[in-house]
């Protein structure tokens, strides 16, 4: 099965099918200024970031250096960023986009997502809490946040808009009131968490699915030693040996053959290169079925502290 290096969105724009995830990946600015150029040299043309990651300023600086040196043109790079939960108020959502434009040192952003459906109180704290340690929510409908992002598209600041961590009911509410339909849904998705019902529904609606934690986040800092590890799974390892590929490459290729976009992350130059070297082999129907059978509905990004929100999606 041939897999393209990009996929067309319903907005008319092309999104590269492998992107570089940047959450909890970089130690400092120097690290970022090394990894981003290494990723570009390896062939990455899609960078995924978010306000909450704290990486936008560093990414902007690294890309500015690459562009000014003539190694890459801005139009060759697809940048995805996200509006955080404390910025769901329409004016704060637009201000968040403007800040991302400034930090990323760009005149436009290719994709902006609403990061989560639940709104937190306006605050400089990422997760504002009261004196009892409970999250302080804001009574803001994400549909109103969406309308603010539509304005950003109309004003030329953003090319495409989408959602992240929303469920079918929530996406439907957005679609029913939208002037501009969501073109992308970013969710945790991998062989251990296939999100099949949601992904199939998105395909029917023409919404491209992009997968964070495509390897089930084996390097997450809260991982316990006894937790399952997708890239050590015997089925994945066996298929990797057959194709003379790494287990990570097989796990990523599995997602691409399903028609998804995958967002692996690594600061290791060797793994950076391996993770994008996934376009030269095919998984058979039987191998795809084997990988499909690994689903365990194992979600590792749950945002448990926000479960009391009426907009909590899981």
mmCIF file with all atom_site columns, N, CA and C in Angstrom, residues 80 96 164 214 309:
data_model
loop_
_atom_site.group_PDB
_atom_site.id
_atom_site.type_symbol
_atom_site.label_atom_id
_atom_site.label_alt_id
_atom_site.label_comp_id
_atom_site.label_asym_id
_atom_site.label_entity_id
_atom_site.label_seq_id
_atom_site.pdbx_PDB_ins_code
_atom_site.Cartn_x
_atom_site.Cartn_y
_atom_site.Cartn_z
_atom_site.occupancy
_atom_site.B_iso_or_equiv
_atom_site.pdbx_formal_charge
_atom_site.auth_seq_id
_atom_site.auth_comp_id
_atom_site.auth_asym_id
_atom_site.auth_atom_id
_atom_site.pdbx_PDB_model_num
ATOM 1  N N  . UNK A 1 80  ? 1.854   23.276 13.454 1.00 0.00 ? 80  UNK A N  1
ATOM 2  C CA . UNK A 1 80  ? 0.612   23.108 14.206 1.00 0.00 ? 80  UNK A CA 1
ATOM 3  C C  . UNK A 1 80  ? 0.828   23.643 15.616 1.00 0.00 ? 80  UNK A C  1
ATOM 4  N N  . UNK A 1 96  ? -4.039  34.448 22.102 1.00 0.00 ? 96  UNK A N  1
ATOM 5  C CA . UNK A 1 96  ? -3.142  33.298 22.140 1.00 0.00 ? 96  UNK A CA 1
ATOM 6  C C  . UNK A 1 96  ? -2.546  33.038 20.757 1.00 0.00 ? 96  UNK A C  1
ATOM 7  N N  . UNK A 1 164 ? -8.507  19.055 19.332 1.00 0.00 ? 164 UNK A N  1
ATOM 8  C CA . UNK A 1 164 ? -7.642  18.061 19.953 1.00 0.00 ? 164 UNK A CA 1
ATOM 9  C C  . UNK A 1 164 ? -8.327  17.526 21.201 1.00 0.00 ? 164 UNK A C  1
ATOM 10 N N  . UNK A 1 214 ? 2.149   8.241  19.294 1.00 0.00 ? 214 UNK A N  1
ATOM 11 C CA . UNK A 1 214 ? 1.970   7.138  18.340 1.00 0.00 ? 214 UNK A CA 1
ATOM 12 C C  . UNK A 1 214 ? 2.706   5.865  18.731 1.00 0.00 ? 214 UNK A C  1
ATOM 13 N N  . UNK A 1 309 ? -14.858 18.474 35.125 1.00 0.00 ? 309 UNK A N  1
ATOM 14 C CA . UNK A 1 309 ? -15.400 19.420 34.145 1.00 0.00 ? 309 UNK A CA 1
ATOM 15 C C  . UNK A 1 309 ? -16.534 18.774 33.360 1.00 0.00 ? 309 UNK A C  1
#
